Tab-separated table of C-alpha atoms in Angstrom:
chain	number	residue	atom	x	y	z
Y	183	MET	CA	231.798	68.478	32.328
Y	184	PHE	CA	232.969	65.615	30.175
Y	185	GLU	CA	236.058	65.687	27.970
Y	186	PRO	CA	235.110	63.833	24.785
Y	187	HIS	CA	237.802	62.461	22.513
Y	188	ALA	CA	238.949	64.863	19.840
Y	189	ALA	CA	237.754	62.595	17.024
Y	190	ALA	CA	234.345	63.600	15.708
Y	191	PRO	CA	231.734	61.056	16.835
Y	192	GLY	CA	229.667	61.656	13.721
Y	193	GLY	CA	232.034	59.696	11.506
Y	194	ALA	CA	234.377	62.345	10.051
Y	195	GLY	CA	237.970	61.180	9.886
Y	196	ARG	CA	237.147	57.503	10.439
Y	197	GLU	CA	237.123	56.395	6.817
Y	198	SER	CA	240.640	54.877	6.954
Y	199	ALA	CA	240.490	53.615	10.557
Y	200	GLU	CA	240.810	49.895	11.238
Y	201	LEU	CA	238.691	48.306	13.935
Y	202	GLY	CA	240.930	48.312	16.995
Y	203	ALA	CA	238.590	46.876	19.631
Y	204	VAL	CA	234.954	46.150	20.411
Y	205	LEU	CA	233.639	47.346	23.771
Y	206	PHE	CA	230.545	45.675	25.196
Y	207	ASP	CA	228.127	46.812	27.866
Y	208	MET	CA	226.795	43.894	29.917
Y	209	ASP	CA	223.285	44.252	31.382
Y	210	GLY	CA	220.670	44.334	28.649
Y	211	THR	CA	223.321	44.212	25.913
Y	212	LEU	CA	225.022	40.841	26.330
Y	213	VAL	CA	222.843	39.183	28.972
Y	214	GLU	CA	219.169	39.232	29.912
Y	215	SER	CA	219.745	40.722	33.350
Y	216	GLU	CA	217.673	43.908	33.329
Y	217	GLN	CA	214.585	41.924	34.334
Y	218	LEU	CA	216.525	40.531	37.290
Y	219	TRP	CA	217.518	44.040	38.333
Y	220	THR	CA	213.859	45.036	38.133
Y	221	LEU	CA	212.953	42.131	40.400
Y	222	SER	CA	215.614	42.943	42.997
Y	223	LEU	CA	214.714	46.648	42.990
Y	224	ASN	CA	211.038	45.837	43.394
Y	225	ASP	CA	211.893	43.429	46.204
Y	226	TYR	CA	213.800	46.171	47.998
Y	227	ALA	CA	210.938	48.629	47.543
Y	228	THR	CA	208.530	46.077	49.018
Y	229	HIS	CA	210.987	45.401	51.857
Y	230	ARG	CA	210.851	49.125	52.690
Y	231	GLY	CA	207.058	49.257	52.477
Y	232	GLY	CA	206.782	50.980	49.116
Y	233	ALA	CA	206.664	50.373	45.377
Y	234	LEU	CA	209.083	51.206	42.588
Y	235	SER	CA	207.496	53.504	40.019
Y	236	ALA	CA	207.849	52.720	36.321
Y	237	ALA	CA	209.311	56.179	35.681
Y	238	THR	CA	212.066	55.702	38.254
Y	239	ARG	CA	212.840	52.196	37.030
Y	240	GLU	CA	213.426	53.610	33.548
Y	241	LEU	CA	215.857	56.171	34.977
Y	242	LEU	CA	217.829	53.400	36.678
Y	243	VAL	CA	218.588	51.503	33.458
Y	244	GLY	CA	222.306	51.876	32.766
Y	245	SER	CA	222.939	53.818	35.970
Y	246	ASN	CA	225.495	52.907	38.636
Y	247	MET	CA	224.556	51.446	42.004
Y	248	HIS	CA	225.104	54.625	44.051
Y	249	ARG	CA	222.992	56.811	41.791
Y	250	SER	CA	220.361	54.098	41.460
Y	251	MET	CA	219.949	53.818	45.216
Y	252	GLU	CA	219.681	57.594	45.574
Y	253	LEU	CA	216.894	57.653	43.002
Y	254	LEU	CA	215.168	54.609	44.461
Y	255	LEU	CA	215.180	55.915	48.032
Y	256	THR	CA	213.914	59.292	46.859
Y	257	ASP	CA	211.163	57.577	44.876
Y	258	LEU	CA	210.144	55.719	48.031
Y	259	GLY	CA	210.115	58.919	50.080
Y	260	LEU	CA	212.966	57.687	52.268
Y	261	PRO	CA	216.180	59.400	53.423
Y	262	ALA	CA	218.945	59.198	50.815
Y	263	GLU	CA	222.037	60.219	52.761
Y	264	ALA	CA	225.318	58.411	52.143
Y	265	ALA	CA	224.734	55.868	54.918
Y	266	ASP	CA	221.205	55.137	53.678
Y	267	VAL	CA	222.474	54.662	50.133
Y	268	ALA	CA	225.201	52.272	51.309
Y	269	VAL	CA	222.734	50.083	53.226
Y	270	ALA	CA	220.306	50.002	50.300
Y	271	ALA	CA	223.103	49.157	47.871
Y	272	GLU	CA	224.255	46.255	50.033
Y	273	TRP	CA	220.701	44.853	50.182
Y	274	VAL	CA	220.105	45.151	46.440
Y	275	GLU	CA	223.548	43.781	45.587
Y	276	ARG	CA	222.954	40.733	47.783
Y	277	ARG	CA	219.502	40.084	46.281
Y	278	THR	CA	220.748	40.590	42.716
Y	279	ALA	CA	223.605	38.161	43.345
Y	280	GLU	CA	221.052	35.528	44.380
Y	281	LEU	CA	219.176	36.061	41.118
Y	282	PHE	CA	222.326	36.079	38.973
Y	283	ARG	CA	223.414	32.760	40.489
Y	284	GLN	CA	220.177	31.181	39.294
Y	285	GLY	CA	221.441	31.677	35.746
Y	286	LEU	CA	221.754	34.347	33.076
Y	287	SER	CA	220.741	33.959	29.449
Y	288	TRP	CA	222.278	35.661	26.433
Y	289	ARG	CA	220.575	38.492	24.561
Y	290	PRO	CA	219.603	37.538	20.987
Y	291	GLY	CA	222.673	37.467	18.768
Y	292	ALA	CA	225.066	38.387	21.588
Y	293	HIS	CA	226.914	35.077	21.926
Y	294	ARG	CA	227.445	34.740	18.165
Y	295	LEU	CA	228.614	38.343	17.784
Y	296	LEU	CA	230.987	38.296	20.747
Y	297	HIS	CA	232.624	35.027	19.801
Y	298	GLY	CA	232.722	35.979	16.125
Y	299	VAL	CA	234.657	39.124	17.024
Y	300	ARG	CA	237.061	37.127	19.179
Y	301	ALA	CA	237.556	34.553	16.421
Y	302	ARG	CA	238.798	37.370	14.189
Y	303	GLY	CA	241.422	38.302	16.779
Y	304	ILE	CA	239.814	41.663	17.555
Y	305	PRO	CA	240.357	42.722	21.197
Y	306	THR	CA	237.221	42.939	23.341
Y	307	ALA	CA	236.419	44.722	26.593
Y	308	LEU	CA	233.483	44.566	28.979
Y	309	VAL	CA	232.463	48.032	30.199
Y	310	THR	CA	229.673	47.826	32.768
Y	311	SER	CA	228.166	49.951	35.534
Y	312	THR	CA	227.619	46.784	37.557
Y	313	PHE	CA	229.869	46.157	40.563
Y	314	ARG	CA	232.781	43.722	40.216
Y	315	SER	CA	231.198	41.207	42.619
Y	316	LEU	CA	228.118	40.823	40.414
Y	317	THR	CA	230.103	40.963	37.185
Y	318	GLU	CA	232.174	38.012	38.374
Y	319	ILE	CA	228.964	35.985	38.738
Y	320	ALA	CA	227.924	36.972	35.213
Y	321	MET	CA	231.323	35.808	33.957
Y	322	GLY	CA	230.083	32.281	34.577
Y	323	THR	CA	227.866	32.851	31.537
Y	324	LEU	CA	230.074	35.214	29.540
Y	325	GLY	CA	233.315	33.288	30.044
Y	326	ARG	CA	236.223	34.468	32.158
Y	327	ASP	CA	238.664	34.463	29.257
Y	328	THR	CA	236.327	36.247	26.854
Y	329	PHE	CA	237.509	39.813	27.463
Y	330	ALA	CA	240.993	41.277	27.393
Y	331	VAL	CA	239.787	44.007	29.768
Y	332	THR	CA	236.843	44.408	32.139
Y	333	VAL	CA	235.855	47.748	33.676
Y	334	CYS	CA	233.203	47.645	36.408
Y	335	GLY	CA	231.106	50.339	38.047
Y	336	ASP	CA	233.093	50.348	41.280
Y	337	GLU	CA	236.437	50.726	39.477
Y	338	VAL	CA	236.163	54.177	37.888
Y	339	GLY	CA	236.502	56.459	40.914
Y	340	GLY	CA	232.863	57.529	40.824
Y	341	ARG	CA	233.072	58.634	37.180
Y	342	ASN	CA	230.345	56.300	36.011
Y	343	LYS	CA	228.344	56.380	32.795
Y	344	PRO	CA	227.245	58.806	31.297
Y	345	ASP	CA	230.765	60.079	32.029
Y	346	PRO	CA	233.059	58.675	29.306
Y	347	GLU	CA	235.669	57.504	31.827
Y	348	PRO	CA	234.640	53.803	31.851
Y	349	TYR	CA	235.143	53.618	28.083
Y	350	LEU	CA	238.279	55.740	28.149
Y	351	GLN	CA	239.723	53.508	30.871
Y	352	ALA	CA	239.038	50.415	28.771
Y	353	CYS	CA	240.711	52.019	25.752
Y	354	ARG	CA	243.751	53.096	27.777
Y	355	THR	CA	244.180	49.598	29.164
Y	356	LEU	CA	243.836	48.060	25.707
Y	357	GLY	CA	246.174	50.666	24.230
Y	358	VAL	CA	243.653	51.507	21.511
Y	359	ASP	CA	242.431	54.932	20.373
Y	360	PRO	CA	238.681	55.294	21.112
Y	361	ALA	CA	238.268	56.500	17.517
Y	362	ARG	CA	239.126	52.946	16.413
Y	363	CYS	CA	236.616	51.313	18.765
Y	364	VAL	CA	233.005	50.251	18.403
Y	365	ALA	CA	230.912	50.221	21.591
Y	366	LEU	CA	227.633	48.346	21.989
Y	367	GLU	CA	225.055	49.666	24.447
Y	368	ASP	CA	221.376	49.330	25.331
Y	369	SER	CA	220.681	52.430	27.457
Y	370	PRO	CA	220.689	56.195	26.893
Y	371	THR	CA	223.174	56.511	29.769
Y	372	GLY	CA	225.591	54.057	28.221
Y	373	VAL	CA	225.226	55.471	24.718
Y	374	ALA	CA	226.031	58.957	26.030
Y	375	ALA	CA	229.180	57.657	27.745
Y	376	ALA	CA	230.483	55.856	24.679
Y	377	VAL	CA	229.720	58.739	22.309
Y	378	SER	CA	231.480	61.185	24.648
Y	379	ALA	CA	234.502	58.868	24.748
Y	380	GLY	CA	234.797	59.139	20.967
Y	381	CYS	CA	233.718	55.610	20.056
Y	382	THR	CA	231.428	54.599	17.230
Y	383	VAL	CA	228.329	53.462	19.100
Y	384	ILE	CA	225.754	50.821	18.263
Y	385	GLY	CA	222.605	51.094	20.336
Y	386	VAL	CA	220.308	48.087	20.718
Y	387	PRO	CA	217.463	49.005	23.095
Y	388	CYS	CA	216.329	46.519	25.719
Y	389	GLU	CA	214.183	47.990	28.502
Y	390	VAL	CA	214.004	51.637	27.404
Y	391	PRO	CA	213.903	53.310	23.966
Y	392	LEU	CA	216.947	54.900	22.373
Y	393	GLU	CA	216.692	58.124	20.410
Y	394	PRO	CA	218.548	58.835	17.163
Y	395	GLY	CA	221.490	61.149	17.675
Y	396	GLU	CA	225.055	61.975	16.801
Y	397	GLY	CA	227.637	59.218	16.835
Y	398	ARG	CA	225.269	56.268	17.078
Y	399	PHE	CA	223.680	53.602	14.895
Y	400	LEU	CA	220.470	52.043	16.200
Y	401	TYR	CA	219.527	48.422	15.652
Y	402	ASP	CA	216.658	46.277	16.886
Y	403	SER	CA	218.911	43.305	17.632
Y	404	LEU	CA	222.533	42.195	17.705
Y	405	GLU	CA	221.490	39.394	15.350
Y	406	ALA	CA	221.971	41.746	12.386
Y	407	LEU	CA	225.647	42.348	13.249
Y	408	ASP	CA	228.969	40.576	12.804
Y	409	ALA	CA	232.654	41.512	12.860
Y	410	ASP	CA	232.563	42.712	9.262
Y	411	SER	CA	229.552	44.964	9.801
Y	412	LEU	CA	231.158	46.481	12.907
Y	413	ALA	CA	234.225	47.389	10.843
Y	414	GLU	CA	231.991	48.880	8.149
Y	415	LEU	CA	230.129	50.969	10.726
Y	416	LEU	CA	233.403	52.277	12.129
Y	417	ALA	CA	234.410	53.522	8.678
Y	418	ALA	CA	230.992	54.686	7.499
Y	419	PRO	CA	230.539	58.470	7.355
Y	420	ARG	CA	227.009	59.460	8.285
Y	421	PRO	CA	225.162	62.698	8.996
Y	422	PRO	CA	224.616	63.525	12.685
Y	423	SER	CA	221.298	62.409	14.187
Y	424	VAL	CA	220.479	59.926	11.418
Y	425	PRO	CA	220.170	56.264	12.490
Y	426	TRP	CA	221.501	53.566	10.197
Y	427	GLY	CA	220.635	49.895	10.159
Y	428	THR	CA	217.344	48.263	10.979
Y	429	GLY	CA	216.156	51.237	13.005
Y	430	CYS	CA	214.942	52.024	16.484
Y	431	LYS	CA	212.721	49.795	18.527
Y	432	ASP	CA	209.137	50.871	18.015
Y	433	ARG	CA	207.906	52.650	21.133
Y	434	ALA	CA	204.487	51.096	20.620
Y	435	SER	CA	205.824	47.532	20.562
């Protein structure tokens, strides 16, 4: 059971808070890497003589490597014991690294938003479920000096998203109350983690839809956001379960 921050995620008590930090997810939020994950997962499924189902692929978005391999092996009808998961994870990590090294592109609006926040002197953190080895490759695109703190999926003692620990760890390291932080996410798993941590959450869907809910604002793109709007969202009281902004991605699109 998670231990969310005492501050109400719906906005109560935030009116006088100043923006203390901006916490960014990586895959599907800052960089166009979800398609590369899909390719590596499909390659592994083919390697094992099967095929990755669309339903399982959707479940893997935002998940950590261990859980993803459990789900993938189960989907393929293969054993999913600890040793099997470890071997699968090594294969997928190696293949994904090959794809990452070919180059990563920014998500729309991500580069401008990230560097606009930094230009204002607001601390930033990268909070990702991706392993450190792959994150270091992505840093070639993101910039190694861009974030004051990085928290990777193999650095949280197994307490991966949707557990709030990755976000809480980033806040502890920054020395900032989660109630003064805005987190940007693209997946239901990541949104749940950031909301539970007590952050104000901005959801921008990439591969899977996001549903309206408490503690989150849904946008179609990061292009609509800047440092000022993040500060306004932190302070803005809003009713639970009501999205604010340009709205959710249309499921039919």
